[in-house]
Amino acid sequence: MSGTLSSAVWLLPLLPLLGAAVLLLAGRRTDSWGHLLGCVTALASFALGVVFFVDMLGRDAADRVMHQTLFSWVPVGELQVDFGLQLDQLSVCFVLLITGVGSLIHIYSVGYMAHDPERRKFFAYLNLFLAAMLLLVLADNFLGLYVGWEGVGLASYLLIGFWQYKPSAAAAAKKAFVVNRVGDMGLVFAMMMMFSTFGSVEFADVFTGAEAASEGMLTAIGLALLLAACGKSAQVPLQSWLGDAMEGPTPVSALIHAATMVTAGVYLIVRSNAIFDLAPNAQLAVVIVGAVTLLFGAIIGCAKDDIKKALAASTMSQIGYMVLAAGLGPAGYAFAIMLLLTHGFFKAGLFLGAGSVMHGMNDEVNMRRYGGLRTFMPITFVTFGLGYLAIIGIPPFSGFFSKDKIIEAAFAAEGAQGIVLGTVTLLGAGLTAFYMTRVMLMTFFGQPRWASGASDPHESPGVMTVPMILLAVGSVAAGAVLAIGSSLQHWLEPVVGAHHGEPALPVWAITGLTLVVVLAGVAVAYRQYARQPIPADAPVEVSALTVAARRDLYGDAFNEAALMRPGQELTRTLVTVDDRGVDGAVNGFAALVGGTSMRFRRLQTGFVRSYALFMFAGAALLVATMLVRLW
């Protein structure tokens, strides 16, 4: 059976891809059942992923990699690339996350998009998103990964701008597309350097040849890969698109933040561990980016009144934790993936909970217009609350097992770096507890603050609440399952290597300190948002830090000053050089030729006597020349 399964890996991305093709090509004829086809293809891919996972569990660790070459893809000179797929211990984790959480989001969308006239197209784009992400994590070479990488970018553009009649949605989709193109160039440059260094872009060739490559080249490749990861995973300095991406339907936000796009950068770094392990400077850059983004997103989340944008900032921060862990090398790779998997459950649940609140509140997103919703939406309250407890790291919820491991690994780093990183991760945990408690209190507690005369909120239908309940179960149990006996670490060891270091401080001390910081964050938020009335409008007289956080810490202003304005000036300069330099030279030469021809044309008078005179003069000159030479 194993041999048969190995030859069926291609079905994993093909099933949702076929669903997208049918829904897009068949058009309106599928309107009545298109959403069902979208769900069925996602669920079928998940079921197949479970079969693969169970089969891998029954094999020896050395025999778990399933490799399939489909056809010769790029046979061009020295560049020989086959279209191949590889399912191993790392990629199967992503397959289960993408298809499992993705399927629940599909089912939820049946209810959320029930009255949208373009629901069939929405499900086609969801299927396309899943197919592209599956190709990204299953490719056995960087070129195949790049195809999935760009497919994810395309699907995100289509879904963020799904309601393109809204100027804000169209602008957000364009922004996400442009910012990600900047990051994508990093992956392109990395592949170019790989081919020039290793003569291949296959994972096996690149990772095997890395040991013989120079540290400078590996550092350059690592930094290029980091740039790519910053774009897809919304890490500083390419984080500005993530908040605006909330203009898409809420299920899109859940899919992007929990199971697909933002996880791609973490996957790229962890998959490329053989390069980063040999390039300490690139590894340090990964750690710095993760640490900065961790705090960057958390600070922004503390000031957002839009429930979806608060959760988006949270995602930025949580991915920062993962990137930081990945930058710690073998000490953090498995923990980065553990947080990524548990985050998939609780962040999807939180976003779907936010969508449920919006569904019951006539699409209102301002938390200052909520209040007291726990009595009107009990299922949403409980499931959202379980996700809240998971993300802030309260034991025994999943975030406690995954995020605490990263804090331990940060403290275990050598020398002063361990103190700095440990402090940063602790501060991030406290800020996470503050802004998520703020979201809970403003949404579900206190007095109702919605407009007088508006209809009371209502609970969402079963097709929406059932996926939320299942995700809440994962928010509770996933961390413990992955942490028991270091099961995930042992599972990933053949791919990311083993680590046998010990934390600098006792585990119980780090755990206790983390819980104290988390409870402090909860307490501060409780004092501010539970014991005081929440004004319907955001206060105007606030600190400079609050103003900066409301404006995303001036991320857009920085991009405009550092990238857009210089880019515009460079474009104007190049246009001037082209107009006056290149075109001027070409046009000047053309004018010279034209003017010269105009002058010579005057010699052509059209009179026979003139031509006879010239012929006589020419003959006389020729005879005179001959006589002179004979003389």
XYZ file of C-alpha atoms in Angstrom:
631
model
C 0.000 0.000 0.000
C 2.856 2.365 0.746
C 4.071 2.213 -2.837
C 0.585 3.029 -4.092
C 0.310 5.969 -1.697
C 3.674 7.365 -2.757
C 2.420 7.577 -6.317
C -0.725 9.432 -5.232
C 0.864 12.467 -3.538
C -0.114 14.565 -6.544
C -3.787 14.128 -5.656
C -3.393 16.343 -2.576
C -3.109 19.643 -4.498
C -5.011 18.350 -7.536
C -8.339 17.841 -5.750
C -8.866 21.487 -4.698
C -7.339 22.639 -7.994
C -9.969 20.639 -9.902
C -12.650 22.153 -7.697
C -11.432 25.659 -8.548
C -11.256 24.826 -12.273
C -14.794 23.447 -12.378
C -16.270 26.372 -10.475
C -14.480 28.985 -12.582
C -14.909 27.366 -15.996
C -18.493 26.139 -15.588
C -19.595 29.561 -14.413
C -23.124 30.346 -13.299
C -24.293 26.804 -13.969
C -22.635 25.790 -10.688
C -24.158 28.564 -8.555
C -26.624 26.261 -6.809
C -24.076 23.632 -5.769
C -20.656 25.224 -6.242
C -20.164 25.843 -2.517
C -20.773 22.151 -1.846
C -18.176 21.118 -4.434
C -15.666 23.504 -2.839
C -16.218 21.896 0.565
C -16.091 18.337 -0.799
C -12.747 18.828 -2.588
C -11.182 20.396 0.513
C -12.482 17.605 2.748
C -11.329 14.939 0.266
C -7.824 16.396 0.286
C -7.869 16.422 4.099
C -9.017 12.796 4.224
C -6.217 11.814 1.863
C -3.739 13.761 4.014
C -4.890 11.795 7.087
C -4.341 8.528 5.177
C -0.810 9.610 4.294
C -0.117 10.600 7.900
C -1.369 7.295 9.304
C 0.725 5.411 6.761
C 3.822 7.424 7.725
C 3.230 6.627 11.405
C 3.508 2.931 10.557
C 6.917 3.325 8.918
C 10.398 3.606 10.333
C 11.689 7.171 10.655
C 14.170 6.640 7.802
C 11.435 5.377 5.470
C 8.798 8.058 5.895
C 9.703 10.322 2.973
C 7.434 9.866 -0.046
C 8.883 11.255 -3.258
C 7.201 11.422 -6.638
C 8.561 12.777 -9.921
C 5.732 13.604 -12.315
C 7.553 14.806 -15.431
C 10.597 16.615 -16.760
C 9.740 20.255 -16.290
C 12.646 22.545 -17.253
C 15.218 20.701 -19.420
C 17.235 23.762 -20.463
C 20.992 23.323 -20.814
C 22.569 22.945 -17.402
C 19.261 23.737 -15.666
C 17.411 20.453 -15.349
C 14.349 20.616 -13.088
C 11.766 17.881 -12.727
C 8.259 18.567 -11.477
C 8.496 16.566 -8.285
C 6.619 16.335 -4.997
C 7.952 15.345 -1.598
C 5.877 14.403 1.420
C 7.929 14.130 4.588
C 7.539 14.765 8.305
C 7.531 18.551 7.861
C 5.292 18.854 4.821
C 2.664 16.445 6.192
C 2.202 18.754 9.200
C 1.372 21.577 6.822
C -0.838 19.347 4.680
C -2.987 18.455 7.690
C -3.126 22.074 8.838
C -3.942 23.494 5.410
C -6.610 20.972 4.504
C -8.033 20.437 8.008
C -8.422 24.045 9.092
C -9.079 25.025 5.480
C -12.001 22.586 5.260
C -13.569 24.015 8.424
C -13.250 27.508 6.972
C -14.920 26.277 3.770
C -17.845 24.888 5.762
C -18.137 28.077 7.820
C -18.193 30.083 4.580
C -21.327 28.266 3.426
C -23.240 30.190 6.071
C -21.176 33.366 6.096
C -21.442 33.892 2.326
C -24.978 32.476 2.001
C -26.451 35.667 0.549
C -23.518 36.733 -1.603
C -24.355 36.483 -5.326
C -20.743 35.525 -6.101
C -20.525 32.731 -3.533
C -19.557 30.171 -6.178
C -16.597 32.281 -7.259
C -15.590 32.773 -3.625
C -15.354 29.015 -3.117
C -13.372 28.664 -6.340
C -10.812 31.122 -4.982
C -10.723 29.308 -1.618
C -9.999 26.044 -3.450
C -7.302 27.756 -5.495
C -5.736 29.068 -2.285
C -5.565 25.561 -0.818
C -4.140 24.069 -4.018
C -1.400 26.705 -4.272
C -0.412 26.356 -0.620
C -0.309 22.563 -0.908
C 1.964 22.804 -3.938
C 4.195 25.219 -1.995
C 4.759 22.782 0.872
C 4.899 19.626 -1.274
C 7.369 20.742 -3.970
C 10.761 19.033 -3.849
C 12.599 22.011 -5.325
C 12.621 25.775 -4.977
C 11.195 26.392 -8.443
C 8.130 24.279 -7.701
C 7.855 26.021 -4.337
C 7.988 29.333 -6.194
C 5.007 28.370 -8.372
C 2.962 27.630 -5.266
C 4.354 30.807 -3.678
C 3.046 32.923 -6.555
C -0.227 30.985 -6.623
C -0.771 31.883 -2.983
C -0.097 35.519 -3.834
C -2.623 35.406 -6.677
C -5.307 33.753 -4.543
C -4.801 36.266 -1.726
C -5.138 39.132 -4.210
C -8.410 37.717 -5.548
C -9.852 37.081 -2.086
C -8.738 40.258 -0.322
C -10.273 42.237 -3.171
C -13.276 39.919 -3.526
C -15.679 42.801 -2.868
C -13.872 44.921 -5.436
C -16.789 47.343 -5.688
C -15.455 48.743 -2.393
C -12.510 51.056 -3.139
C -10.912 50.102 0.182
C -10.990 46.397 -0.733
C -9.516 47.010 -4.186
C -6.758 49.177 -2.691
C -5.989 46.570 -0.007
C -5.689 43.801 -2.607
C -3.354 45.913 -4.705
C -1.255 46.790 -1.666
C -0.898 43.139 -0.643
C 0.061 42.220 -4.206
C 2.696 44.952 -4.569
C 4.303 44.441 -1.144
C 4.514 40.712 -1.742
C 6.159 41.248 -5.106
C 9.007 42.962 -3.249
C 9.448 39.894 -1.066
C 9.089 37.538 -4.011
C 12.157 39.040 -5.626
C 14.111 37.701 -2.659
C 13.112 34.158 -3.592
C 14.008 34.810 -7.237
C 17.471 36.108 -6.304
C 17.967 33.179 -3.924
C 17.236 30.693 -6.723
C 19.642 32.475 -9.049
C 22.407 32.261 -6.457
C 21.576 28.606 -5.791
C 21.881 27.735 -9.461
C 25.148 29.642 -9.834
C 26.569 27.956 -6.719
C 25.119 24.450 -6.774
C 24.020 24.105 -10.410
C 20.549 23.115 -9.207
C 17.482 24.329 -7.333
C 16.494 20.871 -6.069
C 16.253 20.658 -2.275
C 18.493 17.580 -2.163
C 21.247 19.164 -4.274
C 21.170 22.543 -2.536
C 21.104 21.211 1.011
C 23.779 18.608 0.319
C 26.030 21.110 -1.421
C 25.621 23.770 1.272
C 28.446 22.290 3.348
C 30.948 22.965 0.551
C 29.728 26.504 -0.209
C 31.298 29.654 1.187
C 29.723 31.271 4.222
C 29.366 34.533 2.310
C 27.287 32.918 -0.422
C 25.135 31.051 2.097
C 24.580 34.296 3.993
C 23.471 36.037 0.803
C 21.072 33.190 -0.017
C 19.761 33.177 3.550
C 19.101 36.918 3.537
C 17.303 36.646 0.186
C 15.121 33.851 1.583
C 14.432 35.980 4.658
C 13.272 38.841 2.434
C 10.850 36.452 0.747
C 9.612 35.224 4.129
C 9.085 38.803 5.343
C 6.724 39.469 2.445
C 4.533 36.389 2.791
C 4.566 36.267 6.601
C 4.092 40.029 7.089
C 7.303 40.577 9.002
C 9.058 43.919 9.389
C 9.708 45.729 7.055
C 7.114 44.165 4.708
C 4.277 43.922 7.227
C 2.107 46.842 6.093
C -0.274 44.820 3.895
C -1.621 42.528 6.610
C -3.908 44.947 8.433
C -5.447 46.280 5.231
C -6.087 42.705 4.084
C -9.001 42.609 6.563
C -11.082 44.250 3.830
C -11.750 40.774 2.436
C -14.541 38.528 3.768
C -13.754 37.226 7.262
C -13.241 33.571 6.180
C -10.427 34.874 3.966
C -8.791 36.475 6.984
C -9.049 33.188 8.866
C -7.517 31.248 5.970
C -4.665 33.703 5.415
C -3.805 33.997 9.105
C -4.235 30.410 10.233
C -3.556 27.913 7.478
C -2.024 29.451 4.372
C -0.252 32.622 3.386
C 1.442 33.919 6.527
C 2.696 30.443 7.436
C 4.560 30.176 4.107
C 7.504 32.292 5.275
C 7.994 30.175 8.391
C 7.900 27.040 6.251
C 10.507 28.485 3.865
C 12.958 29.241 6.672
C 12.494 25.904 8.426
C 12.686 23.971 5.161
C 15.936 25.794 4.329
C 17.479 24.948 7.704
C 20.586 23.430 6.069
C 21.426 26.869 4.654
C 20.700 28.904 7.778
C 22.576 26.519 10.078
C 25.750 27.261 8.098
C 25.139 31.014 7.853
C 25.109 32.445 11.399
C 24.773 36.039 10.213
C 21.657 35.211 8.204
C 20.359 33.274 11.200
C 20.921 36.307 13.405
C 18.997 38.447 10.922
C 16.075 36.017 11.172
C 16.106 36.312 14.974
C 16.191 40.121 14.834
C 13.305 40.304 12.346
C 11.228 37.942 14.468
C 11.937 39.803 17.713
C 11.171 43.228 16.220
C 7.965 42.028 14.561
C 6.866 40.250 17.730
C 6.797 43.544 19.609
C 5.725 45.580 16.597
C 2.514 43.610 16.106
C 1.744 43.376 19.817
C 1.992 47.152 20.304
C -0.286 47.776 17.321
C -2.803 45.250 18.646
C -3.104 47.184 21.902
C -4.605 50.220 20.132
C -6.934 48.778 17.490
C -10.711 49.141 17.917
C -11.481 47.149 14.750
C -11.791 43.550 15.974
C -10.334 42.072 12.793
C -7.399 44.463 12.690
C -6.632 43.718 16.335
C -6.477 40.016 15.455
C -4.379 40.814 12.356
C -1.813 42.611 14.510
C -1.882 39.581 16.787
C -1.026 37.332 13.857
C 1.912 39.540 12.950
C 3.181 39.200 16.510
C 2.611 35.436 16.731
C 4.391 34.837 13.429
C 7.210 36.939 14.882
C 7.489 34.369 17.674
C 7.738 31.613 15.063
C 10.355 33.429 12.983
C 12.400 34.157 16.096
C 12.278 30.473 17.048
C 13.288 29.443 13.523
C 16.259 31.801 13.781
C 17.479 29.919 16.853
C 18.333 26.933 14.656
C 17.866 23.357 15.858
C 16.957 24.730 19.286
C 13.849 26.381 17.849
C 12.765 24.808 14.549
C 10.377 22.286 16.107
C 8.945 24.879 18.501
C 8.314 27.273 15.608
C 6.290 24.564 13.894
C 4.511 23.650 17.136
C 3.326 27.233 17.617
C 2.411 27.412 13.934
C 0.181 24.341 14.234
C -1.507 25.361 17.474
C -1.847 28.927 16.195
C -3.717 27.516 13.218
C -6.460 26.296 15.550
C -6.868 29.224 17.900
C -6.323 31.984 15.355
C -8.790 30.432 12.903
C -11.251 30.089 15.771
C -10.734 33.707 16.798
C -11.252 35.027 13.277
C -14.322 32.883 12.696
C -15.591 34.081 16.074
C -15.025 37.664 14.939
C -16.946 36.866 11.767
C -19.766 35.413 13.857
C -19.892 38.618 15.909
C -20.005 40.667 12.732
C -22.738 38.384 11.369
C -24.831 39.065 14.475
C -23.989 42.792 14.536
C -24.801 43.729 10.930
C -21.110 43.726 9.915
C -20.056 46.175 12.612
C -16.314 45.799 13.326
C -15.788 48.539 15.916
C -15.510 46.897 19.339
C -16.627 50.151 20.944
C -20.054 49.389 19.461
C -20.212 45.916 21.040
C -20.450 45.037 24.728
C -22.340 42.321 26.597
C -22.513 39.946 23.625
C -21.901 36.843 25.764
C -25.613 36.648 26.629
C -26.728 37.073 23.024
C -24.132 34.814 21.380
C -23.197 32.122 23.941
C -21.595 29.654 21.514
C -19.482 32.369 19.927
C -18.523 33.611 23.389
C -17.372 30.204 24.627
C -15.450 29.242 21.479
C -13.840 32.680 21.181
C -13.011 32.559 24.888
C -11.227 29.228 24.531
C -9.176 30.672 21.660
C -8.400 33.676 23.849
C -7.119 31.478 26.684
C -5.019 29.532 24.174
C -3.364 32.526 22.564
C -2.380 34.179 25.850
C -0.842 30.898 27.042
C -2.980 29.853 30.011
C -2.371 26.214 30.952
C -3.453 23.669 29.802
C -4.487 25.362 26.537
C -2.438 24.883 23.388
C -0.630 28.231 23.411
C 0.836 27.437 26.819
C 2.694 24.404 25.468
C 3.883 26.013 22.250
C 4.697 29.633 23.099
C 6.338 28.797 26.418
C 8.753 26.497 24.602
C 9.866 29.407 22.439
C 10.374 31.576 25.515
C 12.493 28.797 27.042
C 14.528 28.488 23.831
C 15.018 32.278 23.757
C 16.406 32.309 27.289
C 18.675 29.391 26.363
C 20.467 31.405 23.657
C 24.112 32.136 24.373
C 25.234 35.071 26.500
C 23.536 38.437 26.379
C 21.479 37.335 23.397
C 19.559 34.952 25.641
C 18.743 37.713 28.134
C 17.595 40.095 25.387
C 15.517 37.534 23.502
C 14.047 36.097 26.678
C 13.001 39.568 27.805
C 11.485 40.349 24.394
C 9.444 37.133 24.339
C 8.247 37.733 27.912
C 7.235 41.295 27.086
C 5.412 40.002 24.021
C 3.510 37.520 26.186
C 2.404 40.316 28.506
C 1.290 42.541 25.630
C -0.567 39.618 24.058
C -2.452 39.057 27.302
C -3.313 42.774 27.450
C -4.645 43.279 23.934
C -6.511 39.959 23.787
C -8.133 40.609 27.183
C -9.058 44.022 25.829
C -10.758 42.355 22.839
C -12.658 39.942 25.104
C -13.858 42.638 27.505
C -14.854 45.151 24.846
C -16.740 42.523 22.854
C -18.440 40.187 25.305
C -18.590 42.018 28.665
C -19.912 45.277 30.017
C -23.033 47.092 28.931
C -24.323 46.882 25.334
C -23.038 49.843 23.345
C -24.627 49.341 19.940
C -26.858 52.016 18.452
C -30.232 52.485 20.098
C -33.094 51.118 18.013
C -30.853 48.550 16.305
C -31.957 44.930 16.340
C -30.436 42.753 19.044
C -27.471 40.564 18.074
C -28.156 36.906 17.336
C -26.181 33.685 17.344
C -24.858 32.370 14.036
C -26.375 29.295 12.336
C -25.042 25.800 12.965
C -23.049 25.678 9.739
C -20.915 28.476 11.213
C -20.839 27.476 14.885
C -19.873 23.806 14.343
C -16.484 24.690 12.721
C -15.927 27.169 15.561
C -16.570 24.428 18.135
C -14.150 22.034 16.417
C -11.461 24.697 16.274
C -12.042 25.439 19.948
C -11.400 21.760 20.710
C -8.070 22.079 18.869
C -7.314 25.269 20.803
C -7.683 23.299 24.014
C -6.002 20.009 23.146
C -3.562 20.473 20.247
C -0.686 21.786 22.336
C -0.756 18.923 24.823
C -0.945 16.346 22.036
C 2.087 17.817 20.256
C 4.085 18.283 23.456
C 3.582 14.852 25.063
C 6.953 13.140 25.206
C 8.364 15.801 22.846
C 6.438 13.991 20.132
C 6.607 16.773 17.551
C 10.327 17.306 18.147
C 11.039 13.618 17.557
C 8.747 13.591 14.538
C 10.536 16.527 12.855
C 14.039 15.483 13.876
C 14.921 13.800 10.526
C 14.128 17.067 8.717
C 15.319 19.831 11.076
C 17.892 17.988 13.170
C 18.085 17.271 16.884
C 18.857 19.598 19.753
C 19.970 18.421 23.172
C 20.710 21.712 24.912
C 19.388 22.666 28.308
C 17.602 25.926 29.189
C 19.646 28.516 31.057
C 16.970 28.724 33.758
C 14.871 25.926 35.240
C 11.737 25.280 33.195
C 9.502 25.819 36.211
C 11.063 29.234 36.787
C 10.492 30.351 33.185
C 6.943 28.993 33.253
C 6.179 30.754 36.514
C 7.683 34.030 35.326
C 5.722 33.836 32.071
C 2.442 33.231 33.882
C 3.098 36.180 36.172
C 3.700 38.447 33.167
C 0.595 37.127 31.409
C -1.601 37.633 34.466
C -0.190 41.151 34.838
C -1.259 41.918 31.271
C -4.730 40.539 32.006
C -4.975 42.604 35.179
C -4.003 45.866 33.484
C -6.553 45.290 30.720
C -9.231 44.377 33.281
C -8.624 47.548 35.267
C -8.828 49.688 32.143
C -11.695 48.060 30.254
C -13.823 46.297 32.870
C -13.751 48.664 35.822
C -14.164 51.809 33.756
C -16.828 52.696 31.182
C -15.737 52.305 27.574
C -16.474 55.454 25.532
C -18.311 54.948 22.266
C -15.629 56.924 20.443
C -11.893 56.467 20.778
C -10.318 59.107 23.031
C -8.532 61.857 21.150
C -6.168 62.937 23.904
C -3.842 59.966 24.114
C -0.117 59.312 24.346
C 2.202 59.551 21.389
C 2.713 55.777 21.527
C -1.049 55.180 21.260
C -1.265 57.510 18.268
C 1.650 55.678 16.647
C 0.060 52.290 17.347
C -3.244 53.416 15.835
C -1.280 54.344 12.735
C 0.469 50.956 12.634
C 3.662 52.464 14.061
C 3.927 54.532 10.881
C 4.667 51.493 8.740
C 2.954 53.042 5.713
C 4.706 56.355 6.277
C 8.066 54.589 6.437
C 7.372 52.642 3.246
C 6.291 55.823 1.520
C 9.405 57.715 2.619
C 11.916 54.901 2.209
C 10.540 53.061 -0.803
C 7.713 54.796 -2.660
C 9.087 58.347 -2.897
C 12.641 57.266 -3.808
C 11.125 54.811 -6.255
C 9.126 57.572 -7.891
C 12.200 59.794 -8.111
C 14.231 56.946 -9.570
C 11.496 56.320 -12.125
C 11.374 59.999 -13.095
C 15.167 60.051 -13.419
C 15.180 56.948 -15.600
C 12.408 58.396 -17.763
C 14.424 61.608 -18.186
C 17.566 59.650 -19.040
C 15.569 57.579 -21.500
C 13.879 60.596 -23.095
C 16.897 62.876 -23.275
C 19.707 60.343 -23.305
C 18.766 57.111 -25.075
C 15.896 58.480 -27.137
C 17.779 61.744 -27.642
C 20.789 59.953 -29.121
C 18.649 57.750 -31.360
C 16.447 60.632 -32.480
C 19.495 62.869 -33.018
C 21.182 60.295 -35.238
C 17.949 59.822 -37.151
C 17.674 63.600 -37.603
C 21.280 63.747 -38.846
C 20.648 61.049 -41.418
C 17.370 62.661 -42.437
C 18.890 66.140 -42.755
C 21.834 64.851 -44.742
C 19.554 62.959 -47.124
C 17.431 66.081 -47.563
C 20.504 68.051 -48.606
C 21.727 65.371 -51.002
C 18.256 65.130 -52.474
C 18.661 68.629 -53.883
C 21.209 67.230 -56.298
C 18.400 65.268 -57.951
C 16.911 68.076 -60.132
C 15.009 65.949 -62.666
C 16.593 67.795 -65.660
C 18.348 65.592 -68.273
C 20.839 68.329 -69.177
C 21.984 68.496 -65.547
C 22.525 64.751 -65.399
C 24.421 64.902 -68.762
C 26.623 67.669 -67.363
C 27.451 65.556 -64.283
C 28.210 62.557 -66.507
C 30.488 64.673 -68.681
C 32.250 66.113 -65.622
C 32.709 62.641 -64.166
C 34.103 61.289 -67.438
C 36.441 64.267 -67.771
C 37.667 63.724 -64.170
C 38.254 60.041 -64.880
C 40.251 60.781 -68.099
C 42.278 63.444 -66.337
C 43.151 61.017 -63.531
C 44.311 58.379 -66.032
C 46.469 60.888 -67.940
C 48.111 62.081 -64.730
C 48.959 58.516 -63.727
C 50.385 57.754 -67.228
C 52.448 60.921 -67.144
